[in-house]
Coordinates of N, CA and C in Angstrom, one line a residue:
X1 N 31.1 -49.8 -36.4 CA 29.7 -49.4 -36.2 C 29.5 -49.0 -34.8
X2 N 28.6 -48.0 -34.5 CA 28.3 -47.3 -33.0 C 27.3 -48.5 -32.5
X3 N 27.6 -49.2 -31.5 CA 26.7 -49.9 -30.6 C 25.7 -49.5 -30.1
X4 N 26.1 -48.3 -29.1 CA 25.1 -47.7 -28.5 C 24.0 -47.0 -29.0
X5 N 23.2 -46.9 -29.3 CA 21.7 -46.7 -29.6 C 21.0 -46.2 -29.1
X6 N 20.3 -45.1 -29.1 CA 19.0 -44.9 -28.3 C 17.8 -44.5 -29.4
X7 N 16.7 -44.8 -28.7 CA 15.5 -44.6 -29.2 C 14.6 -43.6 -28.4
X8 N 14.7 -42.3 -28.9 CA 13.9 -41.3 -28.2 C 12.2 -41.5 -28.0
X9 N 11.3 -41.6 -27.1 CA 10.1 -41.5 -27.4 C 9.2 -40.2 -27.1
X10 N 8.7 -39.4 -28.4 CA 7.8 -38.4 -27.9 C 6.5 -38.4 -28.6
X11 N 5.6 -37.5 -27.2 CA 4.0 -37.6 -27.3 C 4.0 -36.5 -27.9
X12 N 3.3 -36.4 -29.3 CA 3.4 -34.5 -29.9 C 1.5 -34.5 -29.8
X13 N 0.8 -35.3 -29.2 CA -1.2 -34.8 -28.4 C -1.4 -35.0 -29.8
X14 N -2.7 -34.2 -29.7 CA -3.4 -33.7 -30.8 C -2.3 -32.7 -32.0
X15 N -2.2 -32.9 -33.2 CA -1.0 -32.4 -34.2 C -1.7 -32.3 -35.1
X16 N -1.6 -31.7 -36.1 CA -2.3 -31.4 -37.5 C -1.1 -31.9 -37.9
X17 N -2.0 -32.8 -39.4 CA -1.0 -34.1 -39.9 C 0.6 -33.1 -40.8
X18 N -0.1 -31.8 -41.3 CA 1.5 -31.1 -42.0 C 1.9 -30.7 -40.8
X19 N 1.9 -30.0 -39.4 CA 3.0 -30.2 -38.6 C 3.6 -31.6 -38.3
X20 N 2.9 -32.5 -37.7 CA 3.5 -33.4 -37.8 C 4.8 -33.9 -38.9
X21 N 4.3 -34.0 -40.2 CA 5.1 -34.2 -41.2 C 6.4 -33.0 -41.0
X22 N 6.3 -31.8 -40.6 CA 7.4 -30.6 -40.7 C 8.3 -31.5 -39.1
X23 N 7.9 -32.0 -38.4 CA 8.2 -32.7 -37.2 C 9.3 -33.9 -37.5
X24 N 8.5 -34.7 -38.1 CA 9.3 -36.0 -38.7 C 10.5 -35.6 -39.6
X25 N 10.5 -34.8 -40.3 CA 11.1 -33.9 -41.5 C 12.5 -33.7 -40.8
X26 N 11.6 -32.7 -39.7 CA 13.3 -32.0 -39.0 C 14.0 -33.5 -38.3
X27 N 13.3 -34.8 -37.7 CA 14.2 -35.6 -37.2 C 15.0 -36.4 -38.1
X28 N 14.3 -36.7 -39.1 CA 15.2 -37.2 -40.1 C 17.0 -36.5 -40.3
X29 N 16.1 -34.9 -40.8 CA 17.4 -34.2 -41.4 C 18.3 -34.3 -40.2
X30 N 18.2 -34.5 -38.9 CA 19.2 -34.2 -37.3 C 19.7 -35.9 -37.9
X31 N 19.0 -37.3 -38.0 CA 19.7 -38.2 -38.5 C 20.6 -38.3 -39.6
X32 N 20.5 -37.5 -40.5 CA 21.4 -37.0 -41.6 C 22.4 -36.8 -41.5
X33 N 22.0 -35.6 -40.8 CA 23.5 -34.5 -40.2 C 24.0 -35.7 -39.2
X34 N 23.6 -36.4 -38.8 CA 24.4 -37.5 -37.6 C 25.3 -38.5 -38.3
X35 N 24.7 -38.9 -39.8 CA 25.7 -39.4 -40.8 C 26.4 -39.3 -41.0
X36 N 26.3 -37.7 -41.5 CA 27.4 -36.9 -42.2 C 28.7 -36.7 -41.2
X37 N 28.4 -36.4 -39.8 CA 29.2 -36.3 -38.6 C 29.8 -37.3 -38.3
X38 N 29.4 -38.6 -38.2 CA 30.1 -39.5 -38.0 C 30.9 -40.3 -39.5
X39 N 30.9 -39.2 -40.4 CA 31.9 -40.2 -41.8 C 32.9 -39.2 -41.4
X40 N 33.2 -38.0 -40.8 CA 34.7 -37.2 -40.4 C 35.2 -37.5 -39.1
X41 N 34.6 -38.5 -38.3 CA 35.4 -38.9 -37.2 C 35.8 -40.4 -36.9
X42 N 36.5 -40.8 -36.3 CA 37.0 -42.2 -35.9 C 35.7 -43.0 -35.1
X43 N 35.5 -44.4 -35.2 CA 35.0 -45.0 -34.2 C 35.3 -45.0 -33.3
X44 N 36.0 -44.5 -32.5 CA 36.0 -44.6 -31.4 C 35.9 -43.2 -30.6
X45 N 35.4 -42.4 -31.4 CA 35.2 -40.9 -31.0 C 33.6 -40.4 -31.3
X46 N 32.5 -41.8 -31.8 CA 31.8 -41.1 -32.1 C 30.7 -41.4 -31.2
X47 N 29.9 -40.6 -31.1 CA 28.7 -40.8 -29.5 C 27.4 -41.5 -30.4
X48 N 26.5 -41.7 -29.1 CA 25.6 -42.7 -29.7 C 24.7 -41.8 -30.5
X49 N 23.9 -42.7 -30.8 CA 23.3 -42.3 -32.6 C 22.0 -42.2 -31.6
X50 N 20.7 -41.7 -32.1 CA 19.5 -40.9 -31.7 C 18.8 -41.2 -32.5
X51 N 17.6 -41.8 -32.6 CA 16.6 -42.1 -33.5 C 15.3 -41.5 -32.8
X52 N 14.1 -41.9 -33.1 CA 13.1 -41.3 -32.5 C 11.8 -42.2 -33.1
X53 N 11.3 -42.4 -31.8 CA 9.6 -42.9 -31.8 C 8.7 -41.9 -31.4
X54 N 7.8 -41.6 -32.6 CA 6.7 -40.5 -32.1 C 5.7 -40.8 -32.3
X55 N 5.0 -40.6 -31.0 CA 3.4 -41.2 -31.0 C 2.3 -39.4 -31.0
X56 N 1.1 -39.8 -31.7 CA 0.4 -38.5 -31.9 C -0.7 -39.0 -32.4
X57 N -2.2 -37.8 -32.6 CA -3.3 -38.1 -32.8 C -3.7 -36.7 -33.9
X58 N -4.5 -37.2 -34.7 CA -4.1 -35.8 -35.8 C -5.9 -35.3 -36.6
X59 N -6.3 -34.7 -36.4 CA -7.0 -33.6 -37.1 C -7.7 -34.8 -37.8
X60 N -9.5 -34.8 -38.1 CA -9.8 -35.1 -40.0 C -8.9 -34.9 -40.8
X61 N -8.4 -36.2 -41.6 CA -7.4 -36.3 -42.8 C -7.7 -37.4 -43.3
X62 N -7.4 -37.2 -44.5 CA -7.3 -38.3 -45.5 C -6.0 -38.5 -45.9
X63 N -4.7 -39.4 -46.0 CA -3.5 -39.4 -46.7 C -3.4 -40.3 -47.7
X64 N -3.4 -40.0 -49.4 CA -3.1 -40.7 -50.2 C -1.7 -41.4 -50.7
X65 N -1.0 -42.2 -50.4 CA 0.4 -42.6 -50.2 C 0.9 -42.7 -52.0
X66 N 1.9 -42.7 -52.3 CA 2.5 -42.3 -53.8 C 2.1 -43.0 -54.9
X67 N 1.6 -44.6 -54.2 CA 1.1 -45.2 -55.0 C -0.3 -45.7 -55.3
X68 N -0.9 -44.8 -54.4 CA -2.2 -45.1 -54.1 C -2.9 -44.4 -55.2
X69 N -4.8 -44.6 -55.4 CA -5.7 -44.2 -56.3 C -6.2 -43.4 -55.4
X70 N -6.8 -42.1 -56.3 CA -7.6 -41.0 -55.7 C -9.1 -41.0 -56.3
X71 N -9.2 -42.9 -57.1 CA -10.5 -43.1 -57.5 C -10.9 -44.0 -55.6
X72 N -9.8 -44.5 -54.7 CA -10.0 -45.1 -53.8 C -10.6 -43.9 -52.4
X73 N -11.0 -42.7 -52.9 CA -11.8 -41.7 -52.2 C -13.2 -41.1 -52.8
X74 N -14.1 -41.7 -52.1 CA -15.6 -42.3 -52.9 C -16.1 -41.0 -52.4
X75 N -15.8 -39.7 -52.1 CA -16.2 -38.4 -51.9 C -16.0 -37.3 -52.8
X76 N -16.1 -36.3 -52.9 CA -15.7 -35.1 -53.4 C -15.1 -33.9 -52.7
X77 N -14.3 -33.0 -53.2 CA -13.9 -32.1 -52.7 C -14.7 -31.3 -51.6
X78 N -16.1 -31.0 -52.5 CA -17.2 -30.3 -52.0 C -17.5 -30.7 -50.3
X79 N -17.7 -32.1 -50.7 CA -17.9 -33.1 -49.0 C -17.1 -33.3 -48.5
X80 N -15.5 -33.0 -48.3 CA -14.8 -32.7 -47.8 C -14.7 -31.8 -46.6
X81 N -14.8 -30.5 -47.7 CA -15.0 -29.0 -47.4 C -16.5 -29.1 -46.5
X82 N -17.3 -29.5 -46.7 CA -18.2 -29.7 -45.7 C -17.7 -30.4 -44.5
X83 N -17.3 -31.4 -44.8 CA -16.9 -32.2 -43.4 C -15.5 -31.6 -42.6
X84 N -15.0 -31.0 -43.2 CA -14.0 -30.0 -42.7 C -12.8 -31.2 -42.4
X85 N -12.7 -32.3 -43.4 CA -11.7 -33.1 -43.6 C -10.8 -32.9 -44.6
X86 N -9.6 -32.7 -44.0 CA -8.3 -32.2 -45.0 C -8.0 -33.7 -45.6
X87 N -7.3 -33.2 -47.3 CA -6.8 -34.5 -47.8 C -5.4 -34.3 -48.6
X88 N -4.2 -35.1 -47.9 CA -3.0 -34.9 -48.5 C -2.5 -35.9 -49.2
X89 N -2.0 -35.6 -50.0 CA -0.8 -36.4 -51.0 C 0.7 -36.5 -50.3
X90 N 0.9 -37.8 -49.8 CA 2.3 -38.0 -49.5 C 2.8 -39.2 -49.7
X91 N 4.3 -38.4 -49.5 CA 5.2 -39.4 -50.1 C 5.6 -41.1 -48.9
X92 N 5.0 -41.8 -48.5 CA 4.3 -43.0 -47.9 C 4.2 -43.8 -48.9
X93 N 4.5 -45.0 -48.8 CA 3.8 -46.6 -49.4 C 2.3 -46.0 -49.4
X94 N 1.6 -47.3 -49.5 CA 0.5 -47.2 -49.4 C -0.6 -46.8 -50.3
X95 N -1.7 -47.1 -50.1 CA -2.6 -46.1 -50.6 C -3.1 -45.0 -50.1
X96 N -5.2 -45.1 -49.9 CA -5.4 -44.2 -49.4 C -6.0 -44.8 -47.8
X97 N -5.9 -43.7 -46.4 CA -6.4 -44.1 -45.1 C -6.7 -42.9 -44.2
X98 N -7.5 -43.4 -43.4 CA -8.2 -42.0 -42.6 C -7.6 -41.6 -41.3
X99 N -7.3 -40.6 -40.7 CA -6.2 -40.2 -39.5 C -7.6 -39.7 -38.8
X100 N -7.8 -39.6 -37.3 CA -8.7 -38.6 -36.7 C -8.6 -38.9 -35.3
X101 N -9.1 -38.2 -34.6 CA -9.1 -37.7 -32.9 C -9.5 -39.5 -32.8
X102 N -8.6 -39.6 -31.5 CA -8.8 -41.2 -30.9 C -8.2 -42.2 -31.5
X103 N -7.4 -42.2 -32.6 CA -6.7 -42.7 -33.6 C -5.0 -42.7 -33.0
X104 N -4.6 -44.3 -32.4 CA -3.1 -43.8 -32.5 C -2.5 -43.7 -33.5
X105 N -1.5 -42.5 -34.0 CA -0.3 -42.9 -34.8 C 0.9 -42.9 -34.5
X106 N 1.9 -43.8 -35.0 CA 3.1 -43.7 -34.5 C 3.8 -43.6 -35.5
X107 N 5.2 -42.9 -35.5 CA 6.0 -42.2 -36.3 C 7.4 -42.7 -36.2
X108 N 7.9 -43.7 -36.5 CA 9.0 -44.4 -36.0 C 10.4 -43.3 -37.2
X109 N 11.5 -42.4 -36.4 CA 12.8 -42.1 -37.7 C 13.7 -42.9 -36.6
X110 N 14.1 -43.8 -37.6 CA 14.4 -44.4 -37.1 C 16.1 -44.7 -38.6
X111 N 17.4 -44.7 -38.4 CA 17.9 -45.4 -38.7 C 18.6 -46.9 -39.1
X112 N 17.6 -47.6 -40.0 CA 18.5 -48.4 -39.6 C 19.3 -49.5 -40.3
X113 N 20.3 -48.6 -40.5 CA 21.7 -48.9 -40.7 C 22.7 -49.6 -39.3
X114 N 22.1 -49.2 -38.3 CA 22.5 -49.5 -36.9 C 21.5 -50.6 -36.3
X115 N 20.5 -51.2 -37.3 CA 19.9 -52.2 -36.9 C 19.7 -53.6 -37.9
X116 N 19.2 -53.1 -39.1 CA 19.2 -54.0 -40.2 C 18.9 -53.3 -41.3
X117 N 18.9 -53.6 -42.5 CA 19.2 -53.4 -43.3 C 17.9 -54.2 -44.6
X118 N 17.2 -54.2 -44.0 CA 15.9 -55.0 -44.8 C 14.5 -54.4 -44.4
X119 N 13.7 -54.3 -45.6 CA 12.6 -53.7 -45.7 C 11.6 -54.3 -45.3
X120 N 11.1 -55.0 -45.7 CA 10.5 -56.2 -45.2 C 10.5 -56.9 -43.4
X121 N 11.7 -56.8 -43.2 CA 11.7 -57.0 -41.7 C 11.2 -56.3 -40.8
X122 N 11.7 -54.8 -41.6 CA 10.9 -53.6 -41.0 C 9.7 -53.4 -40.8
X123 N 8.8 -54.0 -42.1 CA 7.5 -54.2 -42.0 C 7.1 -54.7 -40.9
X124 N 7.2 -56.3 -41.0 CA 6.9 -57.1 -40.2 C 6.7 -57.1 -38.6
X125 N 8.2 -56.3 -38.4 CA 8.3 -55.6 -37.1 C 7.3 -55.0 -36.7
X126 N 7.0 -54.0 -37.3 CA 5.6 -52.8 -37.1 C 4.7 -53.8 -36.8
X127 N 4.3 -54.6 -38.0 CA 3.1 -55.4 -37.4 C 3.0 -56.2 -36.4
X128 N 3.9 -57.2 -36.2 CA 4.1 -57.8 -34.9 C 4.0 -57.0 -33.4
X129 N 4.6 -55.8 -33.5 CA 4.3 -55.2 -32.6 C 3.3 -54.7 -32.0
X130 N 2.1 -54.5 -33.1 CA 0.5 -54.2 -33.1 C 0.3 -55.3 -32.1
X131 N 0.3 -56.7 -33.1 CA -0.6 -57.9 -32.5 C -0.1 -57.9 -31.4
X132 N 0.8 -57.7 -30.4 CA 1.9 -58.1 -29.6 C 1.1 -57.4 -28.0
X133 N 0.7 -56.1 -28.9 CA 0.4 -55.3 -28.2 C -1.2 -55.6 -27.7
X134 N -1.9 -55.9 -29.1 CA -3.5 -56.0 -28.8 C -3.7 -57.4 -28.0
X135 N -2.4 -58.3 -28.1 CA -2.9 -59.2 -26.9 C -2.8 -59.1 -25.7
X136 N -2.3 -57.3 -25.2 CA -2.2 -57.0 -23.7 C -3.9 -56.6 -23.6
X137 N -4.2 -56.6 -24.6 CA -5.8 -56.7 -24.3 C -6.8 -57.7 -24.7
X138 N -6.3 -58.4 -24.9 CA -7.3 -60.0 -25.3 C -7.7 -59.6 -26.5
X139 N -7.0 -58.7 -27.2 CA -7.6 -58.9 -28.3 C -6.6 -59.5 -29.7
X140 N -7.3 -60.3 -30.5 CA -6.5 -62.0 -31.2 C -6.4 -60.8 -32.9
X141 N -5.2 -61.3 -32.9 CA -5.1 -60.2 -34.2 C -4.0 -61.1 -35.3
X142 N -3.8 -60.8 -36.4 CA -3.0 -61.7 -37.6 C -2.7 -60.8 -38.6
X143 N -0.9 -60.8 -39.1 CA -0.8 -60.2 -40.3 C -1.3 -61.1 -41.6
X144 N -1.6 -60.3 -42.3 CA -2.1 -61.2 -43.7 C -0.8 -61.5 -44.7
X145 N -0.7 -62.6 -45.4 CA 0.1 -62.4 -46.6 C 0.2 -61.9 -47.5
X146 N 0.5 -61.2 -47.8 CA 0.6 -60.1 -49.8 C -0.2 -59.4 -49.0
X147 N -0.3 -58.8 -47.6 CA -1.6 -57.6 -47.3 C -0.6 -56.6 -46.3
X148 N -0.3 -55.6 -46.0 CA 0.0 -54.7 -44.9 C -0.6 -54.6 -44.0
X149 N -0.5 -54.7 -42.5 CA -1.3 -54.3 -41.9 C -1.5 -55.5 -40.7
X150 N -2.5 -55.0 -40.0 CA -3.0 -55.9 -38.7 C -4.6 -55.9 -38.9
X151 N -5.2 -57.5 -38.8 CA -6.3 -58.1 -39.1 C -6.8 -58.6 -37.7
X152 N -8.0 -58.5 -38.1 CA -8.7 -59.0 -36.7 C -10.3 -60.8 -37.7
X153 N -10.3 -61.8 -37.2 CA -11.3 -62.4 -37.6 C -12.6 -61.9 -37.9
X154 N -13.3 -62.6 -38.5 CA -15.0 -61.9 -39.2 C -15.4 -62.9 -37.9
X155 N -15.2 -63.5 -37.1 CA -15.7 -64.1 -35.9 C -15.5 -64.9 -35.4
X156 N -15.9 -65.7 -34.3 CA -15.0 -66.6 -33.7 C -14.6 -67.9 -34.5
X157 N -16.0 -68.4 -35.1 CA -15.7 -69.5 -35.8 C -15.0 -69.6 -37.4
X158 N -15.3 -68.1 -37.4 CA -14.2 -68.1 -39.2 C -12.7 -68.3 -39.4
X159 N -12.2 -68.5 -40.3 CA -10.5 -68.8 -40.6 C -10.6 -67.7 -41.4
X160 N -11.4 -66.9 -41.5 CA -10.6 -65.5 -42.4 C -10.6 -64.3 -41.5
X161 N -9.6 -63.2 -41.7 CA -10.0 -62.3 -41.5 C -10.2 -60.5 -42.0
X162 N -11.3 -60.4 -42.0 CA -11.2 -59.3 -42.7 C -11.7 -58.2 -42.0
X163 N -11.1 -57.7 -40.9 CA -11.2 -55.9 -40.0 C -9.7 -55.4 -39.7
X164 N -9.8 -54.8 -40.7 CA -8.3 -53.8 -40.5 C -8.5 -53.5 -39.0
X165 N -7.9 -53.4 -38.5 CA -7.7 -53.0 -37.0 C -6.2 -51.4 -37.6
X166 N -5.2 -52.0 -38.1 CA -3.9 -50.9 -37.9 C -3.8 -51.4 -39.5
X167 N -3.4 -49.6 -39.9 CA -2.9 -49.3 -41.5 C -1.4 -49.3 -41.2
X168 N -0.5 -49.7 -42.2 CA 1.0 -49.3 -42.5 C 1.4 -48.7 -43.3
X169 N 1.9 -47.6 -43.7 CA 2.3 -47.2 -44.4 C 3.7 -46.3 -44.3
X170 N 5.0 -46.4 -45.0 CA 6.2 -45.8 -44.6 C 7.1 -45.7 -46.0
X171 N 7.7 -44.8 -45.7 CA 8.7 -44.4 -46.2 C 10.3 -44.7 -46.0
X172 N 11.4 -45.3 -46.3 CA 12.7 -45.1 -46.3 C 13.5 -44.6 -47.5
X173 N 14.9 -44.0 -46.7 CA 15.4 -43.0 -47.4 C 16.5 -42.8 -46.8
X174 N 18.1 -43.2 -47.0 CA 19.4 -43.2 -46.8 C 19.0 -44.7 -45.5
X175 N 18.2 -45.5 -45.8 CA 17.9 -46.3 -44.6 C 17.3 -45.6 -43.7
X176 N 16.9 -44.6 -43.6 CA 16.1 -43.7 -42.6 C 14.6 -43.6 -42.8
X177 N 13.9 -44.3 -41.7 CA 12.6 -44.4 -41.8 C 11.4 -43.1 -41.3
X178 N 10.3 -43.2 -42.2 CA 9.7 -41.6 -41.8 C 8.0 -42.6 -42.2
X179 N 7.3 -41.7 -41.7 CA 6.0 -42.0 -41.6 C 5.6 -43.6 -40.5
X180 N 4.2 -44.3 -40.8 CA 4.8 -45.2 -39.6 C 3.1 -46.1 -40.0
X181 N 2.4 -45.9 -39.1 CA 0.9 -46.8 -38.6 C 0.9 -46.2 -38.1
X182 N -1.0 -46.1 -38.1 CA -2.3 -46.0 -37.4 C -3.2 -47.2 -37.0
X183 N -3.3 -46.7 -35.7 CA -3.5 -48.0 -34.9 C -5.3 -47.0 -34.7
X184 N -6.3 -48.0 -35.2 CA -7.6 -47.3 -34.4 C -7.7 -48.0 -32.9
X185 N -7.9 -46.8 -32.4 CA -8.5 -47.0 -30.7 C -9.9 -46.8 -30.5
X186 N -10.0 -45.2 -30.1 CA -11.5 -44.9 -30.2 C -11.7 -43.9 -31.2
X187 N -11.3 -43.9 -32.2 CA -11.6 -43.5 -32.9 C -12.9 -43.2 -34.0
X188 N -13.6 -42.2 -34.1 CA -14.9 -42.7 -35.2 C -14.5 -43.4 -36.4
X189 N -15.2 -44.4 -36.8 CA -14.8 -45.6 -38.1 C -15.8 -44.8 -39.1
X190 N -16.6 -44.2 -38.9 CA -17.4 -43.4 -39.9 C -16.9 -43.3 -41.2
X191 N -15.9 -42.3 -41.2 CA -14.9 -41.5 -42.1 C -14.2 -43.1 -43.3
X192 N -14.3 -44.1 -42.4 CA -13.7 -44.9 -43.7 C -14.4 -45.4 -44.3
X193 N -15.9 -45.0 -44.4 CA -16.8 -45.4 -45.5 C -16.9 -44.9 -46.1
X194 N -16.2 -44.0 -46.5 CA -15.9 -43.1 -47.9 C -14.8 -42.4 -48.3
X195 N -14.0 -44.5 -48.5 CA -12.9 -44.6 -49.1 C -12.6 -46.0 -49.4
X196 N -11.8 -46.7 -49.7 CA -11.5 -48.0 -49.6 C -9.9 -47.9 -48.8
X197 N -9.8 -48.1 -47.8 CA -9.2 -48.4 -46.9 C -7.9 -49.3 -47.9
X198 N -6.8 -48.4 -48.2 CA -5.6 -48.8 -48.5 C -5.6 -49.7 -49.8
X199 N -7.0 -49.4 -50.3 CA -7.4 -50.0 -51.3 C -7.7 -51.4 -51.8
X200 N -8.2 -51.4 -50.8 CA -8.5 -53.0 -49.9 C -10.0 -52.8 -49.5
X201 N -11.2 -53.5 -49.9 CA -12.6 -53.4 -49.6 C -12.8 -54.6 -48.7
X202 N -12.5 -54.2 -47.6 CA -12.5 -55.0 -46.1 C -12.9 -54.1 -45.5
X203 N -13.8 -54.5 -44.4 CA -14.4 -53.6 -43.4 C -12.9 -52.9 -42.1
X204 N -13.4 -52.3 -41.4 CA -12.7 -51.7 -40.2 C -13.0 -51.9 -39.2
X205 N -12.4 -51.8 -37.9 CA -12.4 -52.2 -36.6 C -11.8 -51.1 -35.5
X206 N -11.8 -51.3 -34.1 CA -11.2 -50.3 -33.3 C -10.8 -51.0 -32.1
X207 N -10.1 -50.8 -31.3 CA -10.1 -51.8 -30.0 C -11.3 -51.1 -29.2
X208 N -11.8 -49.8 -29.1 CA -13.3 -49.6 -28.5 C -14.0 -50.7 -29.1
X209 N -14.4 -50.5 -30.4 CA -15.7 -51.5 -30.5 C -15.3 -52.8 -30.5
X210 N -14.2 -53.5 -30.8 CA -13.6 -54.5 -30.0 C -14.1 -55.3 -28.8
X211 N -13.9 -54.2 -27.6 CA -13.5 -54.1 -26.3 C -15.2 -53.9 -25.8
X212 N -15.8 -52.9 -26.7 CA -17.3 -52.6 -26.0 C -16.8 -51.1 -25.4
X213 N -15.6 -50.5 -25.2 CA -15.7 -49.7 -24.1 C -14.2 -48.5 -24.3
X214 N -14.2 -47.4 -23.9 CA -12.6 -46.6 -24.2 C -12.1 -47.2 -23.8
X215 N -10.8 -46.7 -24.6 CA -9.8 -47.0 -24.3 C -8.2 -46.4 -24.0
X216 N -7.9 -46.2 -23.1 CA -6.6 -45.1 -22.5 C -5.5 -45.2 -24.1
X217 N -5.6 -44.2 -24.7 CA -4.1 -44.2 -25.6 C -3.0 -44.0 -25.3
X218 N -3.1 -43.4 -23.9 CA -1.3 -43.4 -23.5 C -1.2 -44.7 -23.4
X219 N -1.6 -45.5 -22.4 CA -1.6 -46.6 -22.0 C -1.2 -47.8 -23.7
X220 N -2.2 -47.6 -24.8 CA -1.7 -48.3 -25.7 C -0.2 -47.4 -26.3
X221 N 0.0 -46.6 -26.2 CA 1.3 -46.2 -26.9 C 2.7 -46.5 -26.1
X222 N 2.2 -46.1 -24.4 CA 3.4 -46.9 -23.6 C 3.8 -48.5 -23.8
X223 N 2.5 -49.4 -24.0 CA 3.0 -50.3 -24.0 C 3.7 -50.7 -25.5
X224 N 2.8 -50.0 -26.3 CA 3.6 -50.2 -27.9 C 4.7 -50.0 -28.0
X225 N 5.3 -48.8 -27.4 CA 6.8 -48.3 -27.6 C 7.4 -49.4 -26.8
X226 N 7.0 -49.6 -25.4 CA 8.3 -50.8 -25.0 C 8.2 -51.9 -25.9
X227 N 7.0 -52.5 -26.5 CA 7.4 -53.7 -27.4 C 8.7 -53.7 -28.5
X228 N 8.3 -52.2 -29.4 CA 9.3 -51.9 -29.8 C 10.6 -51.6 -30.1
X229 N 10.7 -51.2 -29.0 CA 12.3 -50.5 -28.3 C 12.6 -52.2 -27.7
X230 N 11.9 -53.1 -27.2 CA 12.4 -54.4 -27.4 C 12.9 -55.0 -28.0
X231 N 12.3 -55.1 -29.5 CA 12.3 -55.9 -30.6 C 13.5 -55.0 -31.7
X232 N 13.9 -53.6 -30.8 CA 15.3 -53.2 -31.1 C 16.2 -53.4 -30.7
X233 N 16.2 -53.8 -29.3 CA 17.0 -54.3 -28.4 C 17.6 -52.6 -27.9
X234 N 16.9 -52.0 -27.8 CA 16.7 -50.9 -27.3 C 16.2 -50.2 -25.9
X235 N 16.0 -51.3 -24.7 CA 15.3 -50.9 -23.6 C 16.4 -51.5 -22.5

């Protein structure tokens, strides 16, 4: 197996969610073709393998994931088309969740066959890395059991928590990972009142209303990616 590893990181700004997707698309198929390249050469001839972390912010969207309900979007086409919010069907876990300006998302193609081999880890990874992250801002976060995602408490003195802070939702395929989380920053939370949020009737959160105040997204995506590229042993 190739040791060497890298993990690319790129900013693609503001993206409309089908480029993006045509984006993720083409890195996968370059990890493909890296497969297929390294089953006709020797280990000891083959160069390091290329993966890719991509962070981006995307247009009004709605994304319904393969297994999700399109009774879990409490709107109509009509108010859509008014609101000038696009709504796609993709192939993602998940159900349904809202993308928009102020919203991080990150895009992890990542192989890994060169890292592990479990789904579930993979999960967990992503989430850990949210909370890992929100505590570079005092903010106290928890994955739930049987739940996807990163939780914030209903208040100080409660033991539950119910404010999605970050959606998960992903795809794998030859071990190759595509799609990723949305992390809300400053995002408007508006738009997720008319839907149920991964099909889960729990309220929503943002590190602005959090925080009281903006919040720099480079700043949360630099530090996200080093946690990451840590917990790959990638830095």
């Amino acid at each position: 197996m190739v040791e060497h590893r890298t993990i690319i990181v790129k900013h693609l700004g503001l993206i409309d969610y089908k480029e993006a997707l045509a984006v993720q698309e083409a890195y996968y198929k370059t990890i493909v073709d890296q497969k297929h390249a390294r089953a006709t050469v020797d280990q000891l001839s083959q160069s390091a393998v290329s993966n890719y972390l991509l962070f981006c912010e995307h247009p009004p969207v709605y994304t319904l994931g393969r297994m999700g309900s399109i009774n879990h979007l409490l709107v109509d086409a009509a108010t859509l088309a008014t609101q000038e919010i696009a709504l796609y069907h993709v192939n993602r876990g998940g159900d349904i969740t809202y993308h928009g300006p102020g919203q991080l998302v990150a895009y992890p193609i990542i192989d890994l066959e060169f890292f592990f081999t479990d789904i579930q880890r993979y999960l967990r990874l992503l989430e850990t890395s949210v909370i890992e992250m929100l505590s570079h801002f005092n903010i106290p976060s928890t994955s739930l059991p049987g739940l996807t995602g990163v939780w914030l408490k209903a208040d100080k003195n409660s033991k539950s928590f119910d404010r999605k802070i970050c959606s998960i939702g992903i795809r794998i395929s030859r071990w190759i990972t595509m799609h990723g989380l949305a992390l809300n920053v400053n995002n408007d939370l508006a738009p997720f009142d008319q839907i149920i949020p991964c099909g889960i009737p729990k309220a929503v959160t943002s590190m602005q209303q959090e925080l009281n105040k903006s919040i720099s997204i480079m700043d949360v995506s630099d530090i996200l990616a080093q946690i990451i590229l840590k917990k790959l042993n990638c830095v």
